Amino acid sequence: MADHEYPTALGASSLKTITLLGRDLAEDVMGKVSFGELAFWLATQRRPEPGEVRVFEAVLAALADHGFTPTAIVTRLTYLSAPDSIQGALAAGLLGGGSRFLGVTEDCGRFLHDALSGVDGALPVDDAGWDELALAIVRKARQDGKFVPGLGHHVHKEGDPRTPRLMRIAAEENLFGPHLALFAAIGRVHPAVLGKTLPLNGAGVCGAALADLGLPLELLRAVALLARTAGLIGQLAEELRHPVGNEIFLSVDLNNRPVEPDPYPHRRD
Amino acid sequence: MADHEYPTALGASSLKTITLLGRDLAEDVMGKVSFGELAFWLATQRRPEPGEVRVFEAVLAALADHGFTPTAIVTRLTYLSAPDSIQGALAAGLLGGGSRFLGVTEDCGRFLHDALSGVDGALPVDDAGWDELALAIVRKARQDGKFVPGLGHHVHKEGDPRTPRLMRIAAEENLFGPHLALFAAIGRVHPAVLGKTLPLNGAGVCGAALADLGLPLELLRAVALLARTAGLIGQLAEELRHPVGNEIFLSVDLNNRPVEPDPYPHRRD
Amino acid sequence: MADHEYPTALGASSLKTITLLGRDLAEDVMGKVSFGELAFWLATQRRPEPGEVRVFEAVLAALADHGFTPTAIVTRLTYLSAPDSIQGALAAGLLGGGSRFLGVTEDCGRFLHDALSGVDGALPVDDAGWDELALAIVRKARQDGKFVPGLGHHVHKEGDPRTPRLMRIAAEENLFGPHLALFAAIGRVHPAVLGKTLPLNGAGVCGAALADLGLPLELLRAVALLARTAGLIGQLAEELRHPVGNEIFLSVDLNNRPVEPDPYPHRRD
Amino acid sequence: MADHEYPTALGASSLKTITLLGRDLAEDVMGKVSFGELAFWLATQRRPEPGEVRVFEAVLAALADHGFTPTAIVTRLTYLSAPDSIQGALAAGLLGGGSRFLGVTEDCGRFLHDALSGVDGALPVDDAGWDELALAIVRKARQDGKFVPGLGHHVHKEGDPRTPRLMRIAAEENLFGPHLALFAAIGRVHPAVLGKTLPLNGAGVCGAALADLGLPLELLRAVALLARTAGLIGQLAEELRHPVGNEIFLSVDLNNRPVEPDPYPHRRD
C-alpha cells in the first residue's frame, strides 16, 4: 500500500489510453476541443458552452499582446542573453505579470466580486438599480482613498475600444452578467463622484467578463498570463526575424553614466 | 528624431484604435479569431487556414497536461510556497520545459527537418520511397550512436494513442506533409534496424505535425510551453480545491535521512 | 546628445578599467572584499564595517538551506526535467521564495520597523521599557486578529537555536539595535498575552538583525534569496552525485489516482 | 517503514538542533563561516582552505555586476512591472544567465578541462611546455572552426584588468593550477595562430580559476549566477532610490514603429 495517494482529474495514462478531464484524450479531445475551450475547461474543471468559449477567447485576444510592454522587452532581452533556453525567455516575461502591468484584470474581477458579495438581498434588475449600486461603490472607494480598478488608460483617454466590443460580445452570447453590469454602471456614474470622465479599460472589462464566466478569482491573473504566453511567442517570432533586443540593450548600456553610490542610511529608528 | 526605432507588427495603440498583426484588435480579432488561431498567427505571423488551426489545436491538446510531471509538481509546490505570486508558480513550472520532458517535440521536428533538408532532389512520393529514406536515416543515427527522437515511451509501450490520432487529423485536413510522412516511415522501418519495436510517441508526432504546419523550428518548444501553460492552470485549479502540494512536500521532507557530505575531489587534472 | 542617460554606481567599463561602486574592481575589490561584504555593499550602497559583515554573513548562513523545502525540491525537479538550463533550476527554486516559506524574514523586519516608527518620543533604554512596548504591540496584534511574525516554529517548539546565537553575535559586534531589542522583548512578553509560549524563530530574528543593520526593508526578502541561491547550489551539488529528483517525481506520479473533475460553479453572484 | 528515503548532507532539523553539512548550524557555522566559504562548501561538499576562499570570492566579485547588461535591465523592468514579487525580479534576471552573457565562465572551464583530460602522460612543467600544448589546442580549435572560449572582449580590447589580477591572486594563494596555466599559455600563443591579439577575458579566467579550485564543471555557471544574484540586488537597490526602469520601458515603447507582419513561409521541405 502506498503512503500517499494524489487524486487528479487531469492527465492520466495507462498502457493503451490517456485521459484528460475524464475524457479520452486522443478520441474525445484532440481534433474536437479547441484550445480556448480546453483552457477554460482546465481552469474551471467544467466544459464550457460555445458562447462561453467565444467570450473567453475574446478576452484572451484582448490580453495577448500590448506591444513593447516590460514583459515583451524582458522576453526579447532574455532570449538575446540565453538563446539556448526558450523556456527561460518565456518564463522571464511572464514574471512581469504582477500587480502593475497585468494585475488589473484580477484586481477588477475581485473588486466587482467583493462589491456584489456585499449586496444584501437581490441584485439590481435595471440600469437605474446598477447605477445606484455603482454610485455607492465609487463613493466608498473615493472615501477610502482607493482607486477603482479598471478605470483610466494612459493612451485611450477617450475610451478603450476593447471595452464596448467585449460587452457587445458578452451580450450577444447572453453572458452579460452582474460583474459586467456593475462595471458598465461604474463607467456611467463615476464622473459625478470623481469630477472627471475616465475610460473603462480593456484589462478591467476582461476581469469583469471572466468573473461573469465563473473563472476562479484566484486564476484571473493566470488567464491573463496564458494570453500573454501566446503574445510572447509572437514577440519571439519577430525577434527571430527582425531582432531588436541587442539594440535595446545597447541603447541602455551605451547611455550609462557612472555616478557615486548613494548610500542607504544606517537604520537606527 | 529618435535615436532608435523598433519596428513591430504586434500590438500598437493610438488614441482610438489598437492593432494587432495589422488588424483592428477590437473589431477584427476579438470575437472572431479563436485563441488557437491567434497563437498560430502570432507564432508564424501569417493567418492560418481552418484546417491548420485544427491540427495545431490537436497538438496543443496533446501536450497540455500529462499529469504529475515534474513541471506540474513544481507549479504546485511553488504555489504552496509563494501563493501571492501566481506568475511565479506558472513560470517555475515552465522552466522544467527543457530538453528532457518537453523537448522531444522540438528535437523530433528538428531531426526530421534536417533529414529532409539533406535529401538531394525530389522527396519520395510513396510509402516505399519514404521507407527507404527512413531506413537510411535510422541506420545513420544508430551508426552515430544517436537516438531517433520520438521513438519510445515508458508507458505506452504498445503504441501511443495520440500518434495515429494526430496523423488521422492531419490527413483529414490535407496537412499530412513530409515530416509526418517520414516520421510514419520511421515507425515502420526501425524494428529492422534496432531489433525491437518502439512506439512513435505523442511528443514526437506533435513535432512532426508542427513542422509540417510551418511553425518556426526555434519555436516548437515554445508551442509546447503554451500548451503546458493551460495545463498548469488546470493543475492550479485542482490545487486550489483539493491541495496536495503540502503532502508532496512532507512526503519528501519527513523522509529525509541525514548523511555526511560526499566531497567533490580537488581537480588537479 | 543622447535621448536618455542612465546613471549608475554599479559596474562600468572603459578600455582599461572596470569600476564597481566607485572602486577599481580589479585592484580594490577582487582579492580584498569578501563576497558577504560585497553583497552588503551592493544592497546598501555603503561599505559595511567588519562587525556588520559578520552579522550579515551569520544571517546568510542561517537562511542558506533548510533541507527539503519546496524550493529545494523544485530546483531538483527542474534540473531533472531541464538539465540543460541550470539557470532555470535556480530561478525556479527562488520563485518559491514568497510569502509563506521565505517571507517571514521580510515580514518580521517590516513589522518591527513599523512598530518602532510608531513610537512617540525616545525609544526604550532598558528591558523593562522594551517589555512595555512589546506588550502593547503584541496586544494590538492579537486585538486585530493578526499574527506576530517571527513567533512559532513547527519543529523547534522549545526554541530555535539560531535565535540566541544570532543575538549573541550581534551583541558581540555591538550591533544589537532596536529591532533585535524589540524582538527579544516580544519573546519575553508574548506568553502573558497569547496564553502559550512560542519560540522566536530563526527567519524572524534574521529580519530583525538585517533591519538593525540598515538593509532596505524592500530588500530583506532579496537577502534571504541570495542566501538561498547558495543553498540551492548545494542541493544541485548533491543532486548531481546522489540524485533523488526522479524518485521524488515517481513517488508522486505512480501514486496518482484518477478522479472525476470537480467543476467550479458558474458564478452568478 | 517509509516507501522512500532521501539522503542529504544539507539542512536537517530536530527539536533542538539544526545541522548543515554535518555541522551544528548555530554554533559551528553562524558567525564562524563566511558566506563565500559557505557557498564553496555547499558547491563542493568540502570545506575550503582560506586561500581557496580568497580566490573563490575574487571570482564572485569579478562576476557580480557588469552594469546595464540584459540581466540587469530585465530585473529592473520586471520589478517595475511586478513590484510585489522581488523573487520574480531576481529570477527573471538570472534567466538571462545562459550561453551568451554568463556562459563563458562555464564554457571556458569545460574547454580547458577537456583539453587537459586529453593530454597523454604528464602535464607540462614549464611555460614552454604549456605553450606547446596551448598551440596545439588553439590550432585544433581553428581547424574545427570553433572559438576558443575566454578570448576577446568588446570593450577591453587591450586587456581585461580582471585577468592578470585573478592570476596574481591565485598565484599568491598557491592555487595557480593547470587550468590557469593553460589559459595563460593560450593568451601567449594565440596570435601566432589567429593572426591577431585578443585579450583573455574576465569571464574566461574565472572559469579557469574555478576549475582549478575543483568546483564541479556542471556548477560553474551556477557560481556565476550566485555572483550575479548579489549584483542584481545592487541593481534593485539603485532602482528603488533612482528608478530608470520606466524610462527604459518608454524609450522602447514610444519608439515603436508599426509595420506589417512578415509571414514565415509554409514549410514544405
PDB file of N, CA and C in Angstrom, chain B residues 30-103:
ATOM      1  N   MET B  30     -11.054  40.263 -31.755  1.00  0.00           N
ATOM      2  CA  MET B  30     -11.906  39.841 -30.622  1.00  0.00           C
ATOM      3  C   MET B  30     -13.258  39.350 -31.136  1.00  0.00           C
ATOM      4  N   GLY B  31     -13.605  38.160 -30.692  1.00  0.00           N
ATOM      5  CA  GLY B  31     -14.905  37.603 -31.081  1.00  0.00           C
ATOM      6  C   GLY B  31     -14.892  36.912 -32.418  1.00  0.00           C
ATOM      7  N   LYS B  32     -13.787  37.056 -33.156  1.00  0.00           N
ATOM      8  CA  LYS B  32     -13.736  36.464 -34.498  1.00  0.00           C
ATOM      9  C   LYS B  32     -12.607  35.462 -34.665  1.00  0.00           C
ATOM     10  N   VAL B  33     -11.540  35.635 -33.904  1.00  0.00           N
ATOM     11  CA  VAL B  33     -10.368  34.764 -34.048  1.00  0.00           C
ATOM     12  C   VAL B  33     -10.236  33.933 -32.778  1.00  0.00           C
ATOM     13  N   SER B  34     -10.216  32.626 -32.948  1.00  0.00           N
ATOM     14  CA  SER B  34     -10.093  31.771 -31.759  1.00  0.00           C
ATOM     15  C   SER B  34      -8.679  31.888 -31.193  1.00  0.00           C
ATOM     16  N   PHE B  35      -8.506  31.432 -29.951  1.00  0.00           N
ATOM     17  CA  PHE B  35      -7.205  31.589 -29.317  1.00  0.00           C
ATOM     18  C   PHE B  35      -6.146  30.734 -29.997  1.00  0.00           C
ATOM     19  N   GLY B  36      -6.539  29.546 -30.416  1.00  0.00           N
ATOM     20  CA  GLY B  36      -5.586  28.701 -31.127  1.00  0.00           C
ATOM     21  C   GLY B  36      -5.147  29.350 -32.434  1.00  0.00           C
ATOM     22  N   GLU B  37      -6.125  29.920 -33.140  1.00  0.00           N
ATOM     23  CA  GLU B  37      -5.796  30.593 -34.394  1.00  0.00           C
ATOM     24  C   GLU B  37      -4.877  31.782 -34.138  1.00  0.00           C
ATOM     25  N   LEU B  38      -5.179  32.524 -33.104  1.00  0.00           N
ATOM     26  CA  LEU B  38      -4.365  33.700 -32.788  1.00  0.00           C
ATOM     27  C   LEU B  38      -2.937  33.295 -32.432  1.00  0.00           C
ATOM     28  N   ALA B  39      -2.812  32.228 -31.646  1.00  0.00           N
ATOM     29  CA  ALA B  39      -1.476  31.780 -31.252  1.00  0.00           C
ATOM     30  C   ALA B  39      -0.666  31.345 -32.473  1.00  0.00           C
ATOM     31  N   PHE B  40      -1.297  30.626 -33.385  1.00  0.00           N
ATOM     32  CA  PHE B  40      -0.638  30.219 -34.623  1.00  0.00           C
ATOM     33  C   PHE B  40      -0.198  31.461 -35.403  1.00  0.00           C
ATOM     34  N   TRP B  41      -1.113  32.402 -35.524  1.00  0.00           N
ATOM     35  CA  TRP B  41      -0.858  33.643 -36.262  1.00  0.00           C
ATOM     36  C   TRP B  41       0.337  34.386 -35.653  1.00  0.00           C
ATOM     37  N   LEU B  42       0.354  34.468 -34.338  1.00  0.00           N
ATOM     38  CA  LEU B  42       1.455  35.155 -33.662  1.00  0.00           C
ATOM     39  C   LEU B  42       2.787  34.438 -33.911  1.00  0.00           C
ATOM     40  N   ALA B  43       2.747  33.116 -33.886  1.00  0.00           N
ATOM     41  CA  ALA B  43       3.999  32.352 -33.991  1.00  0.00           C
ATOM     42  C   ALA B  43       4.552  32.343 -35.408  1.00  0.00           C
ATOM     43  N   THR B  44       3.686  32.493 -36.396  1.00  0.00           N
ATOM     44  CA  THR B  44       4.147  32.426 -37.793  1.00  0.00           C
ATOM     45  C   THR B  44       3.965  33.751 -38.518  1.00  0.00           C
ATOM     46  N   GLN B  45       3.279  34.677 -37.878  1.00  0.00           N
ATOM     47  CA  GLN B  45       2.985  35.989 -38.487  1.00  0.00           C
ATOM     48  C   GLN B  45       2.128  35.860 -39.755  1.00  0.00           C
ATOM     49  N   ARG B  46       1.500  34.715 -39.936  1.00  0.00           N
ATOM     50  CA  ARG B  46       0.537  34.593 -41.045  1.00  0.00           C
ATOM     51  C   ARG B  46      -0.719  33.920 -40.512  1.00  0.00           C
ATOM     52  N   ARG B  47      -1.858  34.318 -41.090  1.00  0.00           N
ATOM     53  CA  ARG B  47      -3.126  33.778 -40.611  1.00  0.00           C
ATOM     54  C   ARG B  47      -3.308  32.369 -41.136  1.00  0.00           C
ATOM     55  N   PRO B  48      -3.576  31.418 -40.263  1.00  0.00           N
ATOM     56  CA  PRO B  48      -3.701  30.025 -40.718  1.00  0.00           C
ATOM     57  C   PRO B  48      -5.073  29.741 -41.319  1.00  0.00           C
ATOM     58  N   GLU B  49      -5.135  28.705 -42.119  1.00  0.00           N
ATOM     59  CA  GLU B  49      -6.399  28.161 -42.627  1.00  0.00           C
ATOM     60  C   GLU B  49      -7.080  27.368 -41.516  1.00  0.00           C
ATOM     61  N   PRO B  50      -8.408  27.185 -41.625  1.00  0.00           N
ATOM     62  CA  PRO B  50      -9.117  26.428 -40.576  1.00  0.00           C
ATOM     63  C   PRO B  50      -8.536  25.028 -40.331  1.00  0.00           C
ATOM     64  N   GLY B  51      -8.121  24.357 -41.387  1.00  0.00           N
ATOM     65  CA  GLY B  51      -7.549  23.022 -41.199  1.00  0.00           C
ATOM     66  C   GLY B  51      -6.249  23.081 -40.413  1.00  0.00           C
ATOM     67  N   GLU B  52      -5.467  24.099 -40.678  1.00  0.00           N
ATOM     68  CA  GLU B  52      -4.217  24.262 -39.933  1.00  0.00           C
ATOM     69  C   GLU B  52      -4.510  24.506 -38.447  1.00  0.00           C
ATOM     70  N   VAL B  53      -5.536  25.312 -38.195  1.00  0.00           N
ATOM     71  CA  VAL B  53      -5.897  25.569 -36.797  1.00  0.00           C
ATOM     72  C   VAL B  53      -6.302  24.268 -36.106  1.00  0.00           C
ATOM     73  N   ARG B  54      -7.035  23.429 -36.829  1.00  0.00           N
ATOM     74  CA  ARG B  54      -7.493  22.184 -36.199  1.00  0.00           C
ATOM     75  C   ARG B  54      -6.312  21.285 -35.837  1.00  0.00           C
ATOM     76  N   VAL B  55      -5.353  21.143 -36.752  1.00  0.00           N
ATOM     77  CA  VAL B  55      -4.178  20.328 -36.436  1.00  0.00           C
ATOM     78  C   VAL B  55      -3.388  20.959 -35.282  1.00  0.00           C
ATOM     79  N   PHE B  56      -3.219  22.272 -35.349  1.00  0.00           N
ATOM     80  CA  PHE B  56      -2.458  22.984 -34.316  1.00  0.00           C
ATOM     81  C   PHE B  56      -3.110  22.793 -32.954  1.00  0.00           C
ATOM     82  N   GLU B  57      -4.416  22.924 -32.889  1.00  0.00           N
ATOM     83  CA  GLU B  57      -5.113  22.782 -31.608  1.00  0.00           C
ATOM     84  C   GLU B  57      -5.098  21.335 -31.122  1.00  0.00           C
ATOM     85  N   ALA B  58      -5.065  20.392 -32.049  1.00  0.00           N
ATOM     86  CA  ALA B  58      -4.934  18.990 -31.634  1.00  0.00           C
ATOM     87  C   ALA B  58      -3.567  18.768 -30.976  1.00  0.00           C
ATOM     88  N   VAL B  59      -2.545  19.413 -31.530  1.00  0.00           N
ATOM     89  CA  VAL B  59      -1.217  19.331 -30.906  1.00  0.00           C
ATOM     90  C   VAL B  59      -1.251  19.946 -29.510  1.00  0.00           C
ATOM     91  N   LEU B  60      -1.847  21.119 -29.387  1.00  0.00           N
ATOM     92  CA  LEU B  60      -1.903  21.780 -28.083  1.00  0.00           C
ATOM     93  C   LEU B  60      -2.641  20.903 -27.070  1.00  0.00           C
ATOM     94  N   ALA B  61      -3.716  20.254 -27.509  1.00  0.00           N
ATOM     95  CA  ALA B  61      -4.439  19.361 -26.601  1.00  0.00           C
ATOM     96  C   ALA B  61      -3.558  18.194 -26.181  1.00  0.00           C
ATOM     97  N   ALA B  62      -2.804  17.670 -27.145  1.00  0.00           N
ATOM     98  CA  ALA B  62      -1.965  16.505 -26.850  1.00  0.00           C
ATOM     99  C   ALA B  62      -0.886  16.825 -25.825  1.00  0.00           C
ATOM    100  N   LEU B  63      -0.441  18.076 -25.802  1.00  0.00           N
ATOM    101  CA  LEU B  63       0.700  18.443 -24.957  1.00  0.00           C
ATOM    102  C   LEU B  63       0.314  19.196 -23.690  1.00  0.00           C
ATOM    103  N   ALA B  64      -0.973  19.490 -23.503  1.00  0.00           N
ATOM    104  CA  ALA B  64      -1.367  20.403 -22.429  1.00  0.00           C
ATOM    105  C   ALA B  64      -1.017  19.873 -21.041  1.00  0.00           C
ATOM    106  N   ASP B  65      -1.327  18.633 -20.794  1.00  0.00           N
ATOM    107  CA  ASP B  65      -1.114  18.119 -19.438  1.00  0.00           C
ATOM    108  C   ASP B  65      -0.836  16.636 -19.479  1.00  0.00           C
ATOM    109  N   HIS B  66       0.175  16.219 -18.780  1.00  0.00           N
ATOM    110  CA  HIS B  66       0.489  14.795 -18.677  1.00  0.00           C
ATOM    111  C   HIS B  66       0.506  14.350 -17.226  1.00  0.00           C
ATOM    112  N   GLY B  67      -0.393  14.937 -16.424  1.00  0.00           N
ATOM    113  CA  GLY B  67      -0.494  14.506 -15.036  1.00  0.00           C
ATOM    114  C   GLY B  67       0.631  15.033 -14.178  1.00  0.00           C
ATOM    115  N   PHE B  68       1.048  14.228 -13.201  1.00  0.00           N
ATOM    116  CA  PHE B  68       2.044  14.683 -12.221  1.00  0.00           C
ATOM    117  C   PHE B  68       3.459  14.609 -12.772  1.00  0.00           C
ATOM    118  N   THR B  69       3.697  15.375 -13.826  1.00  0.00           N
ATOM    119  CA  THR B  69       5.059  15.534 -14.336  1.00  0.00           C
ATOM    120  C   THR B  69       5.843  16.432 -13.388  1.00  0.00           C
ATOM    121  N   PRO B  70       7.168  16.471 -13.532  1.00  0.00           N
ATOM    122  CA  PRO B  70       7.936  17.428 -12.730  1.00  0.00           C
ATOM    123  C   PRO B  70       7.392  18.847 -12.848  1.00  0.00           C
ATOM    124  N   THR B  71       7.033  19.272 -14.042  1.00  0.00           N
ATOM    125  CA  THR B  71       6.547  20.649 -14.175  1.00  0.00           C
ATOM    126  C   THR B  71       5.281  20.876 -13.354  1.00  0.00           C
ATOM    127  N   ALA B  72       4.385  19.900 -13.357  1.00  0.00           N
ATOM    128  CA  ALA B  72       3.144  20.047 -12.592  1.00  0.00           C
ATOM    129  C   ALA B  72       3.433  20.089 -11.097  1.00  0.00           C
ATOM    130  N   ILE B  73       4.314  19.211 -10.651  1.00  0.00           N
ATOM    131  CA  ILE B  73       4.658  19.198  -9.222  1.00  0.00           C
ATOM    132  C   ILE B  73       5.321  20.517  -8.835  1.00  0.00           C
ATOM    133  N   VAL B  74       6.185  21.002  -9.702  1.00  0.00           N
ATOM    134  CA  VAL B  74       6.891  22.256  -9.425  1.00  0.00           C
ATOM    135  C   VAL B  74       5.902  23.421  -9.281  1.00  0.00           C
ATOM    136  N   THR B  75       4.947  23.480 -10.169  1.00  0.00           N
ATOM    137  CA  THR B  75       3.960  24.565 -10.078  1.00  0.00           C
ATOM    138  C   THR B  75       3.161  24.466  -8.777  1.00  0.00           C
ATOM    139  N   ARG B  76       2.780  23.265  -8.405  1.00  0.00           N
ATOM    140  CA  ARG B  76       2.010  23.117  -7.164  1.00  0.00           C
ATOM    141  C   ARG B  76       2.850  23.482  -5.942  1.00  0.00           C
ATOM    142  N   LEU B  77       4.103  23.051  -5.920  1.00  0.00           N
ATOM    143  CA  LEU B  77       4.964  23.359  -4.766  1.00  0.00           C
ATOM    144  C   LEU B  77       5.295  24.850  -4.698  1.00  0.00           C
ATOM    145  N   THR B  78       5.471  25.460  -5.838  1.00  0.00           N
ATOM    146  CA  THR B  78       5.781  26.891  -5.833  1.00  0.00           C
ATOM    147  C   THR B  78       4.560  27.687  -5.383  1.00  0.00           C
ATOM    148  N   TYR B  79       3.394  27.243  -5.797  1.00  0.00           N
ATOM    149  CA  TYR B  79       2.169  27.901  -5.321  1.00  0.00           C
ATOM    150  C   TYR B  79       2.020  27.719  -3.808  1.00  0.00           C
ATOM    151  N   LEU B  80       2.333  26.533  -3.326  1.00  0.00           N
ATOM    152  CA  LEU B  80       2.300  26.295  -1.878  1.00  0.00           C
ATOM    153  C   LEU B  80       3.214  27.271  -1.149  1.00  0.00           C
ATOM    154  N   SER B  81       4.377  27.505  -1.723  1.00  0.00           N
ATOM    155  CA  SER B  81       5.411  28.257  -1.041  1.00  0.00           C
ATOM    156  C   SER B  81       5.238  29.763  -1.219  1.00  0.00           C
ATOM    157  N   ALA B  82       4.669  30.154  -2.338  1.00  0.00           N
ATOM    158  CA  ALA B  82       4.510  31.586  -2.634  1.00  0.00           C
ATOM    159  C   ALA B  82       3.150  31.831  -3.275  1.00  0.00           C
ATOM    160  N   PRO B  83       2.076  31.660  -2.508  1.00  0.00           N
ATOM    161  CA  PRO B  83       0.733  31.755  -3.100  1.00  0.00           C
ATOM    162  C   PRO B  83       0.393  33.167  -3.568  1.00  0.00           C
ATOM    163  N   ASP B  84       1.185  34.129  -3.160  1.00  0.00           N
ATOM    164  CA  ASP B  84       0.932  35.508  -3.562  1.00  0.00           C
ATOM    165  C   ASP B  84       1.367  35.790  -4.999  1.00  0.00           C
ATOM    166  N   SER B  85       2.031  34.852  -5.631  1.00  0.00           N
ATOM    167  CA  SER B  85       2.612  35.147  -6.936  1.00  0.00           C
ATOM    168  C   SER B  85       2.283  34.029  -7.916  1.00  0.00           C
ATOM    169  N   ILE B  86       1.087  34.093  -8.479  1.00  0.00           N
ATOM    170  CA  ILE B  86       0.668  33.041  -9.404  1.00  0.00           C
ATOM    171  C   ILE B  86       1.583  33.020 -10.635  1.00  0.00           C
ATOM    172  N   GLN B  87       2.106  34.180 -11.009  1.00  0.00           N
ATOM    173  CA  GLN B  87       3.019  34.215 -12.159  1.00  0.00           C
ATOM    174  C   GLN B  87       4.294  33.424 -11.848  1.00  0.00           C
ATOM    175  N   GLY B  88       4.725  33.435 -10.597  1.00  0.00           N
ATOM    176  CA  GLY B  88       5.897  32.665 -10.217  1.00  0.00           C
ATOM    177  C   GLY B  88       5.641  31.172 -10.306  1.00  0.00           C
ATOM    178  N   ALA B  89       4.453  30.750  -9.904  1.00  0.00           N
ATOM    179  CA  ALA B  89       4.126  29.322  -9.951  1.00  0.00           C
ATOM    180  C   ALA B  89       4.085  28.820 -11.388  1.00  0.00           C
ATOM    181  N   LEU B  90       3.494  29.620 -12.277  1.00  0.00           N
ATOM    182  CA  LEU B  90       3.451  29.209 -13.683  1.00  0.00           C
ATOM    183  C   LEU B  90       4.847  29.245 -14.304  1.00  0.00           C
ATOM    184  N   ALA B  91       5.586  30.303 -14.030  1.00  0.00           N
ATOM    185  CA  ALA B  91       6.928  30.416 -14.616  1.00  0.00           C
ATOM    186  C   ALA B  91       7.822  29.277 -14.146  1.00  0.00           C
ATOM    187  N   ALA B  92       7.748  28.949 -12.859  1.00  0.00           N
ATOM    188  CA  ALA B  92       8.575  27.858 -12.336  1.00  0.00           C
ATOM    189  C   ALA B  92       8.256  26.556 -13.056  1.00  0.00           C
ATOM    190  N   GLY B  93       6.970  26.285 -13.257  1.00  0.00           N
ATOM    191  CA  GLY B  93       6.587  25.070 -13.961  1.00  0.00           C
ATOM    192  C   GLY B  93       7.135  25.045 -15.375  1.00  0.00           C
ATOM    193  N   LEU B  94       7.023  26.166 -16.061  1.00  0.00           N
ATOM    194  CA  LEU B  94       7.507  26.210 -17.447  1.00  0.00           C
ATOM    195  C   LEU B  94       9.013  25.987 -17.534  1.00  0.00           C
ATOM    196  N   LEU B  95       9.733  26.356 -16.479  1.00  0.00           N
ATOM    197  CA  LEU B  95      11.193  26.208 -16.528  1.00  0.00           C
ATOM    198  C   LEU B  95      11.629  24.746 -16.596  1.00  0.00           C
ATOM    199  N   GLY B  96      10.719  23.835 -16.272  1.00  0.00           N
ATOM    200  CA  GLY B  96      11.014  22.418 -16.471  1.00  0.00           C
ATOM    201  C   GLY B  96      10.846  21.984 -17.919  1.00  0.00           C
ATOM    202  N   GLY B  97      10.422  22.905 -18.769  1.00  0.00           N
ATOM    203  CA  GLY B  97      10.178  22.560 -20.164  1.00  0.00           C
ATOM    204  C   GLY B  97      11.449  22.572 -20.979  1.00  0.00           C
ATOM    205  N   GLY B  98      12.401  21.771 -20.562  1.00  0.00           N
ATOM    206  CA  GLY B  98      13.686  21.769 -21.228  1.00  0.00           C
ATOM    207  C   GLY B  98      13.890  20.532 -22.065  1.00  0.00           C
ATOM    208  N   SER B  99      15.113  20.119 -22.120  1.00  0.00           N
ATOM    209  CA  SER B  99      15.484  19.066 -23.058  1.00  0.00           C
ATOM    210  C   SER B  99      14.796  17.742 -22.766  1.00  0.00           C
ATOM    211  N   ARG B 100      14.580  17.437 -21.480  1.00  0.00           N
ATOM    212  CA  ARG B 100      14.175  16.073 -21.188  1.00  0.00           C
ATOM    213  C   ARG B 100      12.676  15.839 -21.283  1.00  0.00           C
ATOM    214  N   PHE B 101      11.883  16.672 -20.602  1.00  0.00           N
ATOM    215  CA  PHE B 101      10.456  16.341 -20.508  1.00  0.00           C
ATOM    216  C   PHE B 101       9.586  16.988 -21.582  1.00  0.00           C
ATOM    217  N   LEU B 102       9.947  18.160 -22.050  1.00  0.00           N
ATOM    218  CA  LEU B 102       9.126  18.790 -23.090  1.00  0.00           C
ATOM    219  C   LEU B 102       9.903  19.002 -24.383  1.00  0.00           C
ATOM    220  N   GLY B 103      11.144  18.563 -24.432  1.00  0.00           N
ATOM    221  CA  GLY B 103      11.978  18.907 -25.569  1.00  0.00           C
ATOM    222  C   GLY B 103      11.832  17.976 -26.763  1.00  0.00           C
TER     223      GLY B 103
END
